[in-house]
Each structure stands twice: as structure tokens, then as C-alpha cells.
PDB file of C-alpha atoms in Angstrom:
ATOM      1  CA  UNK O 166      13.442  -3.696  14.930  1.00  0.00           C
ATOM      2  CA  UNK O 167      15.001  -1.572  11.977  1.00  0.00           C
ATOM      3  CA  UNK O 168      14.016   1.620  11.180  1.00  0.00           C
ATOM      4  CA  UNK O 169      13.052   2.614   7.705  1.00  0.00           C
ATOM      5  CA  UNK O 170      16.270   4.932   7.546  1.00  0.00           C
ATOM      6  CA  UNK O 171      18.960   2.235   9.291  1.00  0.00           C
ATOM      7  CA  UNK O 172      17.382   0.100   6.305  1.00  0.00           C
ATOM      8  CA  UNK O 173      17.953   2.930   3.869  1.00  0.00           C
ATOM      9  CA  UNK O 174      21.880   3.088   5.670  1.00  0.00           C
ATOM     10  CA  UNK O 175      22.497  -0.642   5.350  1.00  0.00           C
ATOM     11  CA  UNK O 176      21.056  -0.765   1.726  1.00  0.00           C
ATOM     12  CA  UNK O 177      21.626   2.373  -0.346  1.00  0.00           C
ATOM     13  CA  UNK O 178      20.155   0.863  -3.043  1.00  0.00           C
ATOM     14  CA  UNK O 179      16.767   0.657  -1.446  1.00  0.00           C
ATOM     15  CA  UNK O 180      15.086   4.077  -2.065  1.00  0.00           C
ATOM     16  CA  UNK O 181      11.528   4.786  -0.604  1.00  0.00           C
ATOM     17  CA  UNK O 182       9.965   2.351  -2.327  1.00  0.00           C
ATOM     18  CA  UNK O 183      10.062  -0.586   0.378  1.00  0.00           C
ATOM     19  CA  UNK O 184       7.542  -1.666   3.632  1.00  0.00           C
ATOM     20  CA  UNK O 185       8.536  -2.844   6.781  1.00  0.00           C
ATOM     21  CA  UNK O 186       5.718  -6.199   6.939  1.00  0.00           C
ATOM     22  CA  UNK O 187       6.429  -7.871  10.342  1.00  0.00           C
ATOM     23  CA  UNK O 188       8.360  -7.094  13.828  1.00  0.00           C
ATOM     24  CA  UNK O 189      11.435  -8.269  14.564  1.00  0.00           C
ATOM     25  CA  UNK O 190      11.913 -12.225  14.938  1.00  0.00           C
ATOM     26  CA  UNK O 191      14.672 -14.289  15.917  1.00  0.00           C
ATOM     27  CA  UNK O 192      12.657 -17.982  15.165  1.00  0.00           C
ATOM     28  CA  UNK O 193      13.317 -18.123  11.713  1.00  0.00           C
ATOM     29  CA  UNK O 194      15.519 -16.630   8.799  1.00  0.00           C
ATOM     30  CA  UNK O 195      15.442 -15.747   5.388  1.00  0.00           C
ATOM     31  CA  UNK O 196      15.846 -19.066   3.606  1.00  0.00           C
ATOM     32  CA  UNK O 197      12.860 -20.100   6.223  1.00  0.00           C
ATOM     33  CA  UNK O 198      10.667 -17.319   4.853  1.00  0.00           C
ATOM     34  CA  UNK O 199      11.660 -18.249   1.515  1.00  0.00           C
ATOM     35  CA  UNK O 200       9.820 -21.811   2.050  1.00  0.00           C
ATOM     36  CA  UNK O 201       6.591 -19.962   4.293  1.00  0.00           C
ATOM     37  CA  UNK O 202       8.285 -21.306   7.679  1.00  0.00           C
ATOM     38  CA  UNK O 203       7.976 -19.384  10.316  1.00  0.00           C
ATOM     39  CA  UNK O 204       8.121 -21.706  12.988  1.00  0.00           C
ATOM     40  CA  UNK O 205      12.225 -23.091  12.073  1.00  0.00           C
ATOM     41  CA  UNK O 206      15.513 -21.341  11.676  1.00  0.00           C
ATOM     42  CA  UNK O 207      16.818 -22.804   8.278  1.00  0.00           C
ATOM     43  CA  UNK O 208      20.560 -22.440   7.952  1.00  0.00           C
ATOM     44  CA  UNK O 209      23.342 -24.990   6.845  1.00  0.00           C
ATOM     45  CA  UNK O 210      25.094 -24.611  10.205  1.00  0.00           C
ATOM     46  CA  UNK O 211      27.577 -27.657  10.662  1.00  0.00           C
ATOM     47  CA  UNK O 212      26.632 -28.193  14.554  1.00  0.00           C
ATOM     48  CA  UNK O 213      23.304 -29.709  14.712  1.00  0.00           C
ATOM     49  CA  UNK O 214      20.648 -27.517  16.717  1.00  0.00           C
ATOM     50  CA  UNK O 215      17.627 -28.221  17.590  1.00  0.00           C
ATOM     51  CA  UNK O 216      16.836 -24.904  17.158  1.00  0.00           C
ATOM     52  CA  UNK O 217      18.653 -25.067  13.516  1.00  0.00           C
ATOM     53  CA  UNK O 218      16.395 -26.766  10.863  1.00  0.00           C
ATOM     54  CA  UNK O 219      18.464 -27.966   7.542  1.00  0.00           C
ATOM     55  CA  UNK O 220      16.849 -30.741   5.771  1.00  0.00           C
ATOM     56  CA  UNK O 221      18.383 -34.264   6.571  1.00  0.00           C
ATOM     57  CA  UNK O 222      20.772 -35.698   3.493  1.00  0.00           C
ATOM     58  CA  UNK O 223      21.878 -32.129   2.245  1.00  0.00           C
ATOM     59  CA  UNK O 224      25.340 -30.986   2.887  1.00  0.00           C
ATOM     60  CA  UNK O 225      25.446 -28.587   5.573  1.00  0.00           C
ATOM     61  CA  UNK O 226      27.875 -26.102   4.085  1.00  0.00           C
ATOM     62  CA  UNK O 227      27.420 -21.984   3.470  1.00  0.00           C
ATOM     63  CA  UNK O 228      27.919 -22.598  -0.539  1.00  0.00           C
ATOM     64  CA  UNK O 229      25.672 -21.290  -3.643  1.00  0.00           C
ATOM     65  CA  UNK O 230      25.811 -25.321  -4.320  1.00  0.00           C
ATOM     66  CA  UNK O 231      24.317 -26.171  -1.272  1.00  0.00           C
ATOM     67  CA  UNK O 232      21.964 -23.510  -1.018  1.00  0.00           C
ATOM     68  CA  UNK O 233      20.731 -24.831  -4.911  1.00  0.00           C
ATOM     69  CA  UNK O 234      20.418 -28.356  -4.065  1.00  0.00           C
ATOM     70  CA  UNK O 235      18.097 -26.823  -0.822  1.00  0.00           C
ATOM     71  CA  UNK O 236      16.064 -25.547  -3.105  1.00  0.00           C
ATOM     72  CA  UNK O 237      15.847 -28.171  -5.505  1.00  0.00           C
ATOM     73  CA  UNK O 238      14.497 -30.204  -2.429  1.00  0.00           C
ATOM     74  CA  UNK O 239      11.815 -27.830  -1.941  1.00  0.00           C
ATOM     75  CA  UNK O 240      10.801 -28.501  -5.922  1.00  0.00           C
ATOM     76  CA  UNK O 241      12.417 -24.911  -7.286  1.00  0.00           C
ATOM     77  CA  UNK O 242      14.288 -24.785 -10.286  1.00  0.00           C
ATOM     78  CA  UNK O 243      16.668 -22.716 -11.437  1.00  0.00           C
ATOM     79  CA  UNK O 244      15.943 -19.967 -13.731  1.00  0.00           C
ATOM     80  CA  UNK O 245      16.748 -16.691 -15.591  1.00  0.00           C
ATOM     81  CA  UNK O 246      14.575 -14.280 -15.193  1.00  0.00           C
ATOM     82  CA  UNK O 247      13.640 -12.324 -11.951  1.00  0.00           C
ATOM     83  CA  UNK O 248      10.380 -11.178 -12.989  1.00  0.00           C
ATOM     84  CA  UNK O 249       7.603 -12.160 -10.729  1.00  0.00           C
ATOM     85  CA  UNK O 250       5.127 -15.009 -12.964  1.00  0.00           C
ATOM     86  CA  UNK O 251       1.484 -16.075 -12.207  1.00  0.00           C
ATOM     87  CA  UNK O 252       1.359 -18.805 -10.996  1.00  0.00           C
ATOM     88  CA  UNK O 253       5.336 -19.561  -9.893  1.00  0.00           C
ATOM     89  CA  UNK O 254       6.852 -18.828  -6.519  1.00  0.00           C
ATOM     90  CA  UNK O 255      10.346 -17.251  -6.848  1.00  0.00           C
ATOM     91  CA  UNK O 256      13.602 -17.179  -5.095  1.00  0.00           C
ATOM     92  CA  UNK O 257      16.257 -14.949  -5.388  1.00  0.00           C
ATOM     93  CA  UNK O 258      19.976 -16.065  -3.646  1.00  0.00           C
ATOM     94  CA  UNK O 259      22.170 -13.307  -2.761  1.00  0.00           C
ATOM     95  CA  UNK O 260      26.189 -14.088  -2.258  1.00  0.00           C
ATOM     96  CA  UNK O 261      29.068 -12.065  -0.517  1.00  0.00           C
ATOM     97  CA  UNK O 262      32.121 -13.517  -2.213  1.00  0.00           C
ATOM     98  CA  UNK O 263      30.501 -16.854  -3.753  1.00  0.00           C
ATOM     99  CA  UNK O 264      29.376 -17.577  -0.216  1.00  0.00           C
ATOM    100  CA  UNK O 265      25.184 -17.355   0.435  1.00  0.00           C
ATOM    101  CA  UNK O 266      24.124 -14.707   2.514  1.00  0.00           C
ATOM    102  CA  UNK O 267      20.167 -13.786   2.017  1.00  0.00           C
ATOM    103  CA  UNK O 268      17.247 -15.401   0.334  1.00  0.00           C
ATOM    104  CA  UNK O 269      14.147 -13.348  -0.996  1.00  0.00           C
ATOM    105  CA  UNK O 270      10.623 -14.775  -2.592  1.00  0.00           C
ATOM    106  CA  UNK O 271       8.613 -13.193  -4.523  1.00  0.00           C
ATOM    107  CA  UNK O 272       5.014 -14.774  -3.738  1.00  0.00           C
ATOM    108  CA  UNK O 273       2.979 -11.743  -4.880  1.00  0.00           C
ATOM    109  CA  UNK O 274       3.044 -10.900  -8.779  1.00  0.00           C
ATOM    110  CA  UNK O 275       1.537  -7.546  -7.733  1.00  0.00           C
ATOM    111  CA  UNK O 276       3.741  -6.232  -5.119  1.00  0.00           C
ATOM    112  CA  UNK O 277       7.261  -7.689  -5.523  1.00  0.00           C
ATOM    113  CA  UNK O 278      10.170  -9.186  -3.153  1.00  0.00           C
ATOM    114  CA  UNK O 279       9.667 -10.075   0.340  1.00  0.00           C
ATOM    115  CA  UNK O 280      12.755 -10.542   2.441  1.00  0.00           C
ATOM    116  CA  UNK O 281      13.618 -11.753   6.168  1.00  0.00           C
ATOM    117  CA  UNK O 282      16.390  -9.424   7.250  1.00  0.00           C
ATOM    118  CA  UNK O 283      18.243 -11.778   9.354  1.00  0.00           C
ATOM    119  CA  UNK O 284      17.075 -11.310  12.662  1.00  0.00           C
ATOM    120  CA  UNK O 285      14.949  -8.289  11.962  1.00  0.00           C
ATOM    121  CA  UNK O 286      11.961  -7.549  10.351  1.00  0.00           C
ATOM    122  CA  UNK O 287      10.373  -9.075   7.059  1.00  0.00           C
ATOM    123  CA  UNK O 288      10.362  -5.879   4.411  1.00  0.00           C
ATOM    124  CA  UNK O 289       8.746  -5.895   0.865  1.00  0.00           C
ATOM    125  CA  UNK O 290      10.782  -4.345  -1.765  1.00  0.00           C
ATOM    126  CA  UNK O 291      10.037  -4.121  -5.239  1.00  0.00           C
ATOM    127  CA  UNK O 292      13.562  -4.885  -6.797  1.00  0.00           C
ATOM    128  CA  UNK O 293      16.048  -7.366  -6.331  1.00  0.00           C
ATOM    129  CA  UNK O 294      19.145  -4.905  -6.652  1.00  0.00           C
ATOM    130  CA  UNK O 295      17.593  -3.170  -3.930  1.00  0.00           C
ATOM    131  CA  UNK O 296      19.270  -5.331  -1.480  1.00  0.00           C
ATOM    132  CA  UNK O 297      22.747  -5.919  -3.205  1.00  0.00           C
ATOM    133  CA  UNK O 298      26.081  -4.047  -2.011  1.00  0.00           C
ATOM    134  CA  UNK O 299      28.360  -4.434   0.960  1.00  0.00           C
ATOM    135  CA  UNK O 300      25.684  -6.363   2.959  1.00  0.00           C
ATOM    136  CA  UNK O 301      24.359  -9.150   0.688  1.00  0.00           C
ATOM    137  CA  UNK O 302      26.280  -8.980  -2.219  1.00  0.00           C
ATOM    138  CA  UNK O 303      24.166  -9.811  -5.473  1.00  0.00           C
ATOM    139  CA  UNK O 304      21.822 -11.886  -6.801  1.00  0.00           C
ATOM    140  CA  UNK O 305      23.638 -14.532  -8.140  1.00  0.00           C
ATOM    141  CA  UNK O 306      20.617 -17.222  -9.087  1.00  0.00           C
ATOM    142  CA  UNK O 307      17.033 -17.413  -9.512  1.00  0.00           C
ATOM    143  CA  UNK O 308      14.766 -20.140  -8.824  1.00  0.00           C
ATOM    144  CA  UNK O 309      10.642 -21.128  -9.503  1.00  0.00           C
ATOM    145  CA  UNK O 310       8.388 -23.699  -9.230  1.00  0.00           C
ATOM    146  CA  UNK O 311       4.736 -23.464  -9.771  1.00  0.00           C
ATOM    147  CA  UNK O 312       2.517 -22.712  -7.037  1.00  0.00           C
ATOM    148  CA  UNK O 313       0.557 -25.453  -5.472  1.00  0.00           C
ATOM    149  CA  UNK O 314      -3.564 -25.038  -6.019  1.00  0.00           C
ATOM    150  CA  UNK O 315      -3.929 -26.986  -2.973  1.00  0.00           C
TER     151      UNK O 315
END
């Protein structure tokens, strides 16, 4: 599990205002938490896992392409702005050199960002740039889609 100051040491940009929400957890990742799974490891790994969840028909390839088209499954849409709205789930993708490396959602218009740090713990932070440097990258598309009432 990370402590809050090797969190402030891999992301600078994170200041105090962040929680650490869960324990570490190996059984699923960021693009999992994204999409409220906590019970698969989403990631477009080429070798087929049973342990590795990607959904069947979309190309299994570590590209901002691939990781839209995953979220178009899931009934997002891209978007531009990053501000939390009632009654929309977002996502934010982060990429390292056009290639995806983090997904965060923001499922709680009163308290920001949640993120899955890889293996580690979930965190809630209330700004997307507070993630973005040497680890992630940045933000380089948003995506909504209204939250179901059911």
C-alpha cells in the first residue's frame, strides 16, 4: 500500500488535497474501476488471460484508439469538459507518449476523481492534473454517459 507521501513523490502535482479510499489490490485496475469492476483486471494485453478481462471484438492494443472504442462499448462518449455533471459518469484517459496509461471516473459530483493506482490503492483526488507528469502523462480525452436510474 502507498503512503500518502510516496503518492505526493510519484505525483508532485497532487498536494494535500487527496484520500487514500481502499487497500492495496492486485484483482483489478484502473480502466476496471473506471466501469465499477472490481472483480476483473481490464487491460488490452495481447496474450489472453484468464485473469485479463478485455471485452471480446475490441482490438487488444495499448492505443488512445483502442482505449476510446472500450469506452464507447461501455456507452461513454467523448467529451470536452472535465467538470463533474449530475447525472453523467465521467472518464478521464491519461497517455505517456500517445500510449494509455491510467483511467480515472468521476462518479461523485461532490467530491471529484477517483483513481485505481495500478496495483495499489484506489485514491480520490479532486483534479485531473493532479495525476499528470512523468508517471501518467496527461489527460488527453474525456468521456460521459448518463448514469443509469436503475
Amino acid at each position: 500500500m502507498l503512503t500518502r507521501e510516496e503518492l505526493k513523490e510519484l505525483f508532485p502535482n497532487i498536494g494535500e488535497e487527496f484520500e487514500i479510499t481502499s487497500n492495496a489490490d492486485d484483482n483489478y485496475s484502473c480502466v476496471s474501476w473506471s466501469v465499477n469492476d472490481t472483480k476483473r483486471y481490464w487491460w488490452p494485453y495481447r496474450s489472453v488471460s484468464p485473469y485479463i478481462y478485455w471485452p471480446p471484438g475490441l482490438l487488444r492494443e495499448e492505443t488512445v484508439e483502442a482505449f476510446v472504442a472500450l469506452y464507447e462499448y461501455c456507452m461513454f462518449t467523448q467529451c470536452e469538459s472535465p467538470v463533474c455533471e449530475v447525472g453523467y459518469d465521467k472518464v478521464a484517459i491519461y497517455a505517456l507518449d500517445d500510449t494509455p496509461t491510467h483511467a480515472a471516473r468521476c462518479w461523485c459530483e461532490d467530491r471529484g476523481w477517483s483513481s485505481k493506482l495500478g496495483e495499489e490503492n484506489d485514491i480520490l483526488h479532486h483534479a485531473l492534473d493532479a495525476l499528470e507528469g512523468s508517471e501518467y502523462g496527461r489527460v488527453v480525452t474525456i468521456m460521459k454517459r448518463r448514469r443509469s436510474t436503475a
